[in-house]
């Protein structure tokens, strides 16, 4: 009986051990196992030639992880609502700073002989009761409204964020006191409070109106900031920083505040349009901005009694006010969608 060939001899076959460098040896019978092994060897050779494979879902060599701010900006640039509202707000800001770019006349120069006249060459919006150019007053009225809205929003956001953030981070009796004080301010009707507060002010500048709006606007932003800080300080990275010995100031400024500021930005952006409408309402009632300050609310108040005889006096300042408020509300909605991952 012939001796079986040893594994060392050419053509020998070891049914148990694989050849050197192999995880499994071929059967030598051309079956499915041999075909699978040959295909695996060919795939392995291609993989070696092409280099190591990157893990699935890994970022490319040129792509970096985006932060919350960069990711929000990436979303905003592709949102047509944000683009339209931002361009409109940019235009309003530019004409509020340099109204001479599109209006060469004087908003306080009037001619009673042209009272309530309609559109004329060089005066497309007509004239008001005093004979003033409605177009020029509409352009110059953006300055007061934008100034009041921006300054009141910045003041209310800073005051509310600081007070609400500290109360939410430290808690205790300070948090309880802030909540009760905020409840008192929430119980004050805004228009009625403006009638009482601004009726005793004799200044014709925008700052009394700004101060009143900040006084009644900070509790809303303080409550938003407080809730956001309470949520952020419970995250694992804050607890890890505390375990590593980080102080309260470092945790609040480096870890909690950057991750709690997004809701405040959203609410403040939407509130800016509301504050502009509030200023126009108070000016319409005669307790907000006063002449000689040029304001959309003042022009709407003067035109209300002449709406049947000269509707153009009311149409243009009211349209500019509505468009401005709508632009800021649309901007706030776009910012909210970009900063809130749940809405994507």
Short mmCIF file of C-alpha atoms in Angstrom, two decimals:
data_model
loop_
_atom_site.label_atom_id
_atom_site.label_comp_id
_atom_site.label_asym_id
_atom_site.label_seq_id
_atom_site.Cartn_x
_atom_site.Cartn_y
_atom_site.Cartn_z
CA UNK A 1 0.00 0.00 0.00
CA UNK A 2 1.61 3.32 -1.05
CA UNK A 3 2.67 5.76 1.66
CA UNK A 4 0.78 9.12 1.69
CA UNK A 5 2.83 12.06 0.68
CA UNK A 6 4.18 14.18 3.50
CA UNK A 7 3.12 17.86 3.76
CA UNK A 8 6.71 18.91 3.05
CA UNK A 9 6.77 17.13 -0.36
CA UNK A 10 5.53 18.91 -3.46
CA UNK A 11 1.85 18.30 -4.05
CA UNK A 12 1.34 17.10 -0.48
CA UNK A 13 -1.83 18.02 1.41
CA UNK A 14 -2.32 18.54 5.10
CA UNK A 15 -6.03 18.19 5.96
CA UNK A 16 -5.53 19.92 9.32
CA UNK A 17 -2.90 22.65 9.16
CA UNK A 18 -2.91 25.54 6.66
CA UNK A 19 0.05 26.50 4.58
CA UNK A 20 2.38 29.19 5.90
CA UNK A 21 0.73 32.63 5.99
CA UNK A 22 -2.80 31.23 5.49
CA UNK A 23 -5.66 31.20 7.97
CA UNK A 24 -7.24 28.20 6.21
CA UNK A 25 -5.77 25.81 3.67
CA UNK A 26 -7.50 24.85 0.40
CA UNK A 27 -9.01 21.42 0.11
CA UNK A 28 -7.39 20.75 -3.28
CA UNK A 29 -10.65 19.37 -4.67
CA UNK A 30 -11.92 22.53 -6.45
CA UNK A 31 -15.05 22.83 -4.35
CA UNK A 32 -16.91 25.86 -3.05
CA UNK A 33 -14.41 26.23 -0.20
CA UNK A 34 -11.50 26.60 -2.64
CA UNK A 35 -13.39 29.16 -4.75
CA UNK A 36 -14.20 31.23 -1.68
CA UNK A 37 -10.59 31.17 -0.53
CA UNK A 38 -9.33 32.20 -3.95
CA UNK A 39 -11.80 35.11 -4.06
CA UNK A 40 -10.78 36.21 -0.56
CA UNK A 41 -7.10 36.14 -1.59
CA UNK A 42 -7.85 38.29 -4.67
CA UNK A 43 -9.82 40.82 -2.59
CA UNK A 44 -7.01 40.94 -0.03
CA UNK A 45 -4.52 41.64 -2.77
CA UNK A 46 -6.59 44.50 -4.16
CA UNK A 47 -6.98 45.96 -0.65
CA UNK A 48 -3.23 45.85 -0.12
CA UNK A 49 -2.63 47.66 -3.39
CA UNK A 50 -5.22 50.37 -2.70
CA UNK A 51 -4.07 51.03 0.88
CA UNK A 52 -5.92 50.80 4.18
CA UNK A 53 -9.66 51.42 4.01
CA UNK A 54 -11.18 54.34 5.92
CA UNK A 55 -13.90 53.56 8.44
CA UNK A 56 -17.46 54.01 7.28
CA UNK A 57 -18.91 57.39 8.20
CA UNK A 58 -15.52 58.92 8.99
CA UNK A 59 -14.94 62.50 7.91
CA UNK A 60 -12.70 63.06 4.92
CA UNK A 61 -9.19 64.42 5.30
CA UNK A 62 -10.34 67.94 4.39
CA UNK A 63 -13.58 67.95 6.42
CA UNK A 64 -13.48 69.03 10.04
CA UNK A 65 -16.10 68.74 12.73
CA UNK A 66 -18.20 71.91 12.91
CA UNK A 67 -19.11 73.70 16.12
CA UNK A 68 -22.65 74.80 16.95
CA UNK A 69 -22.07 78.27 15.55
CA UNK A 70 -20.45 77.10 12.30
CA UNK A 71 -23.09 74.42 11.82
CA UNK A 72 -25.86 77.01 12.34
CA UNK A 73 -24.21 79.34 9.83
CA UNK A 74 -23.94 76.44 7.39
CA UNK A 75 -27.70 75.93 7.69
CA UNK A 76 -28.56 79.64 7.51
CA UNK A 77 -26.65 80.20 4.28
CA UNK A 78 -28.95 77.68 2.58
CA UNK A 79 -32.18 79.08 4.01
CA UNK A 80 -33.90 81.50 1.57
CA UNK A 81 -35.99 82.97 4.41
CA UNK A 82 -32.82 83.99 6.22
CA UNK A 83 -31.25 85.45 3.10
CA UNK A 84 -34.28 87.58 2.21
CA UNK A 85 -34.84 88.82 5.76
CA UNK A 86 -31.13 89.51 6.32
CA UNK A 87 -30.85 91.53 3.10
CA UNK A 88 -33.94 93.54 4.01
CA UNK A 89 -32.65 94.21 7.53
CA UNK A 90 -29.25 95.19 6.13
CA UNK A 91 -30.96 97.68 3.82
CA UNK A 92 -32.97 99.13 6.73
CA UNK A 93 -29.86 99.46 8.87
CA UNK A 94 -27.97 101.22 6.06
CA UNK A 95 -30.72 103.76 5.40
CA UNK A 96 -31.17 104.34 9.13
CA UNK A 97 -27.48 105.29 9.36
CA UNK A 98 -27.24 107.13 6.03
CA UNK A 99 -30.76 108.13 4.96
CA UNK A 100 -29.23 110.66 2.55
CA UNK A 101 -28.35 107.77 0.23
CA UNK A 102 -31.94 107.49 -1.00
CA UNK A 103 -33.61 110.64 0.35
CA UNK A 104 -32.11 114.05 -0.37
CA UNK A 105 -34.82 116.19 1.24
CA UNK A 106 -35.32 117.42 4.81
CA UNK A 107 -38.02 115.56 6.78
CA UNK A 108 -38.77 118.70 8.82
CA UNK A 109 -39.13 121.02 5.81
CA UNK A 110 -42.84 121.44 5.11
CA UNK A 111 -45.04 123.55 2.82
CA UNK A 112 -48.66 124.01 3.94
CA UNK A 113 -49.71 124.87 0.39
CA UNK A 114 -49.08 121.21 -0.55
CA UNK A 115 -50.99 119.74 2.40
CA UNK A 116 -52.36 116.24 1.72
CA UNK A 117 -51.45 116.35 -1.96
CA UNK A 118 -50.79 113.08 -3.72
CA UNK A 119 -47.79 111.82 -5.64
CA UNK A 120 -45.78 114.41 -7.56
CA UNK A 121 -42.48 114.40 -9.51
CA UNK A 122 -39.69 113.99 -6.97
CA UNK A 123 -42.21 113.21 -4.22
CA UNK A 124 -43.54 109.71 -5.00
CA UNK A 125 -45.39 109.26 -1.69
CA UNK A 126 -47.12 112.65 -1.66
CA UNK A 127 -47.42 115.07 1.26
CA UNK A 128 -48.87 114.88 4.76
CA UNK A 129 -51.16 117.29 6.60
CA UNK A 130 -48.33 119.74 7.32
CA UNK A 131 -47.09 119.60 3.74
CA UNK A 132 -44.04 117.46 4.57
CA UNK A 133 -42.73 114.91 2.08
CA UNK A 134 -44.05 111.49 3.12
CA UNK A 135 -41.24 109.65 1.30
CA UNK A 136 -38.50 111.56 3.13
CA UNK A 137 -40.20 111.11 6.51
CA UNK A 138 -40.69 107.40 5.85
CA UNK A 139 -36.99 106.95 5.07
CA UNK A 140 -35.85 108.98 8.07
CA UNK A 141 -38.36 107.21 10.34
CA UNK A 142 -36.34 103.99 10.04
CA UNK A 143 -33.57 105.53 12.15
CA UNK A 144 -35.68 105.93 15.30
CA UNK A 145 -37.35 102.53 14.99
CA UNK A 146 -34.13 100.61 14.34
CA UNK A 147 -32.30 102.47 17.12
CA UNK A 148 -35.02 101.74 19.66
CA UNK A 149 -35.32 98.10 18.60
CA UNK A 150 -31.59 97.30 18.60
CA UNK A 151 -30.71 99.19 21.81
CA UNK A 152 -33.70 97.80 23.72
CA UNK A 153 -32.96 94.25 22.57
CA UNK A 154 -29.27 94.47 23.49
CA UNK A 155 -30.07 95.95 26.91
CA UNK A 156 -32.80 93.45 27.72
CA UNK A 157 -30.69 90.52 26.48
CA UNK A 158 -27.64 91.50 28.54
CA UNK A 159 -29.59 92.21 31.71
CA UNK A 160 -31.82 89.18 31.39
CA UNK A 161 -28.98 86.82 30.46
CA UNK A 162 -26.77 87.88 33.36
CA UNK A 163 -29.50 87.75 36.00
CA UNK A 164 -31.15 84.61 34.66
CA UNK A 165 -27.85 82.81 34.08
CA UNK A 166 -26.56 83.50 37.59
CA UNK A 167 -29.88 82.52 39.16
CA UNK A 168 -30.05 79.27 37.19
CA UNK A 169 -26.42 78.34 37.86
CA UNK A 170 -26.27 79.03 41.60
CA UNK A 171 -29.93 78.49 42.51
CA UNK A 172 -30.91 79.00 46.12
CA UNK A 173 -32.62 82.09 47.46
CA UNK A 174 -31.32 84.25 44.59
CA UNK A 175 -33.15 82.06 42.10
CA UNK A 176 -36.37 82.26 44.09
CA UNK A 177 -36.10 86.03 44.45
CA UNK A 178 -35.49 86.53 40.71
CA UNK A 179 -38.49 84.34 39.85
CA UNK A 180 -40.81 86.34 42.12
CA UNK A 181 -39.55 89.69 40.80
CA UNK A 182 -40.00 88.46 37.21
CA UNK A 183 -43.57 87.41 38.03
CA UNK A 184 -44.30 90.96 39.23
CA UNK A 185 -43.05 92.45 35.96
CA UNK A 186 -45.00 89.90 33.94
CA UNK A 187 -48.16 91.13 35.65
CA UNK A 188 -47.70 94.72 34.38
CA UNK A 189 -49.57 95.42 31.10
CA UNK A 190 -47.03 96.74 28.64
CA UNK A 191 -49.14 99.47 27.03
CA UNK A 192 -50.62 100.60 30.33
CA UNK A 193 -47.18 100.64 31.93
CA UNK A 194 -45.90 102.74 29.03
CA UNK A 195 -48.73 105.23 29.41
CA UNK A 196 -47.95 105.63 33.11
CA UNK A 197 -44.15 105.60 32.91
CA UNK A 198 -43.60 107.70 29.77
CA UNK A 199 -46.33 110.25 30.41
CA UNK A 200 -44.14 111.93 33.05
CA UNK A 201 -41.06 112.02 30.81
CA UNK A 202 -40.46 115.23 28.89
CA UNK A 203 -37.43 114.14 26.86
CA UNK A 204 -37.85 113.93 23.08
CA UNK A 205 -34.99 111.45 22.58
CA UNK A 206 -35.27 107.70 22.13
CA UNK A 207 -33.62 106.77 25.44
CA UNK A 208 -36.70 106.95 27.74
CA UNK A 209 -38.51 104.56 25.40
CA UNK A 210 -35.45 102.28 25.29
CA UNK A 211 -35.22 102.27 29.09
CA UNK A 212 -38.90 101.42 29.47
CA UNK A 213 -38.71 98.52 27.03
CA UNK A 214 -35.61 97.15 28.77
CA UNK A 215 -37.36 97.47 32.13
CA UNK A 216 -40.31 95.36 31.01
CA UNK A 217 -38.44 93.13 28.54
CA UNK A 218 -35.65 91.62 30.63
CA UNK A 219 -37.85 89.16 32.67
CA UNK A 220 -38.75 87.16 29.57
CA UNK A 221 -35.11 86.76 28.51
CA UNK A 222 -34.06 86.10 32.12
CA UNK A 223 -36.50 83.20 32.33
CA UNK A 224 -35.24 81.76 29.04
CA UNK A 225 -31.60 82.09 30.16
CA UNK A 226 -32.35 80.55 33.56
CA UNK A 227 -33.98 77.45 32.08
CA UNK A 228 -31.24 77.05 29.49
CA UNK A 229 -28.47 77.29 32.12
CA UNK A 230 -30.20 74.78 34.39
CA UNK A 231 -30.35 72.32 31.49
CA UNK A 232 -26.75 72.92 30.41
CA UNK A 233 -25.18 72.58 33.87
CA UNK A 234 -26.56 69.04 34.21
CA UNK A 235 -24.59 67.75 31.22
CA UNK A 236 -21.75 65.30 31.69
CA UNK A 237 -19.00 67.65 30.49
CA UNK A 238 -19.93 70.18 33.20
CA UNK A 239 -19.88 67.48 35.86
CA UNK A 240 -16.51 66.29 34.56
CA UNK A 241 -15.11 69.83 34.73
CA UNK A 242 -16.38 70.16 38.27
CA UNK A 243 -14.76 66.82 39.22
CA UNK A 244 -11.45 68.03 37.77
CA UNK A 245 -11.53 71.02 40.07
CA UNK A 246 -12.80 73.78 37.76
CA UNK A 247 -14.18 76.81 39.59
CA UNK A 248 -17.68 78.21 39.21
CA UNK A 249 -16.50 81.10 37.08
CA UNK A 250 -14.65 78.89 34.63
CA UNK A 251 -17.50 76.42 34.35
CA UNK A 252 -20.04 79.18 33.82
CA UNK A 253 -18.04 81.08 31.19
CA UNK A 254 -16.31 78.21 29.38
CA UNK A 255 -18.80 75.35 29.53
CA UNK A 256 -22.31 76.48 30.50
CA UNK A 257 -22.76 79.90 28.87
CA UNK A 258 -21.64 78.94 25.31
CA UNK A 259 -24.07 76.01 25.34
CA UNK A 260 -26.97 77.97 26.87
CA UNK A 261 -26.88 81.16 24.80
CA UNK A 262 -28.67 79.81 21.70
CA UNK A 263 -32.27 80.08 23.06
CA UNK A 264 -31.56 83.63 24.27
CA UNK A 265 -30.36 84.65 20.81
CA UNK A 266 -33.48 83.21 19.18
CA UNK A 267 -35.91 84.90 21.57
CA UNK A 268 -34.03 88.21 21.42
CA UNK A 269 -34.07 88.23 17.62
CA UNK A 270 -37.83 87.71 17.52
CA UNK A 271 -38.36 90.22 20.34
CA UNK A 272 -36.52 92.92 18.37
CA UNK A 273 -39.39 93.16 15.91
CA UNK A 274 -41.85 93.22 18.80
CA UNK A 275 -39.99 96.10 20.43
CA UNK A 276 -40.13 98.11 17.20
CA UNK A 277 -43.89 97.60 17.05
CA UNK A 278 -44.16 98.56 20.74
CA UNK A 279 -42.29 101.82 20.12
CA UNK A 280 -44.64 102.65 17.23
CA UNK A 281 -47.65 101.87 19.43
CA UNK A 282 -46.47 104.14 22.24
CA UNK A 283 -45.62 106.90 19.76
CA UNK A 284 -49.07 106.52 18.20
CA UNK A 285 -50.62 107.02 21.64
CA UNK A 286 -48.53 110.14 22.17
CA UNK A 287 -46.31 108.90 25.03
CA UNK A 288 -43.44 107.41 23.05
CA UNK A 289 -41.27 109.45 20.72
CA UNK A 290 -42.36 113.06 20.31
CA UNK A 291 -41.79 115.68 17.62
CA UNK A 292 -39.45 116.86 16.24
CA UNK A 293 -38.24 113.23 16.26
CA UNK A 294 -39.28 111.52 13.02
CA UNK A 295 -41.00 108.23 13.76
CA UNK A 296 -43.33 105.90 11.91
CA UNK A 297 -45.62 105.83 14.93
CA UNK A 298 -45.94 109.63 14.95
CA UNK A 299 -46.70 109.73 11.21
CA UNK A 300 -49.30 106.97 11.56
CA UNK A 301 -50.93 108.87 14.42
CA UNK A 302 -51.11 112.07 12.33
CA UNK A 303 -52.51 110.20 9.33
CA UNK A 304 -55.16 108.19 11.22
CA UNK A 305 -57.67 111.05 11.24
CA UNK A 306 -57.21 111.69 7.51
CA UNK A 307 -57.37 108.13 6.25
CA UNK A 308 -60.40 108.81 4.06
CA UNK A 309 -59.12 112.05 2.52
CA UNK A 310 -55.45 111.12 2.14
CA UNK A 311 -54.86 107.35 2.58
CA UNK A 312 -51.31 107.67 1.22
CA UNK A 313 -50.28 109.40 4.45
CA UNK A 314 -51.02 106.18 6.36
CA UNK A 315 -50.13 103.60 3.73
CA UNK A 316 -46.38 104.20 3.43
CA UNK A 317 -45.25 104.54 7.08
CA UNK A 318 -47.56 101.69 8.13
CA UNK A 319 -46.22 99.51 5.30
CA UNK A 320 -42.61 100.27 6.25
CA UNK A 321 -43.33 99.41 9.89
CA UNK A 322 -45.06 96.14 9.00
CA UNK A 323 -42.26 95.12 6.62
CA UNK A 324 -39.59 95.84 9.24
CA UNK A 325 -41.35 93.85 11.97
CA UNK A 326 -41.95 90.98 9.55
CA UNK A 327 -38.27 90.93 8.52
CA UNK A 328 -37.06 90.58 12.11
CA UNK A 329 -39.63 87.89 12.93
CA UNK A 330 -38.61 85.92 9.83
CA UNK A 331 -34.96 86.30 10.82
CA UNK A 332 -35.74 84.99 14.31
CA UNK A 333 -37.58 81.98 12.89
CA UNK A 334 -34.64 81.16 10.60
CA UNK A 335 -32.15 81.46 13.48
CA UNK A 336 -34.35 79.25 15.65
CA UNK A 337 -34.48 76.54 12.96
CA UNK A 338 -30.69 76.66 12.57
CA UNK A 339 -29.85 76.53 16.28
CA UNK A 340 -32.39 73.88 17.26
CA UNK A 341 -31.37 70.43 15.93
CA UNK A 342 -34.86 69.06 16.64
CA UNK A 343 -36.34 71.29 13.93
CA UNK A 344 -33.99 70.14 11.14
#
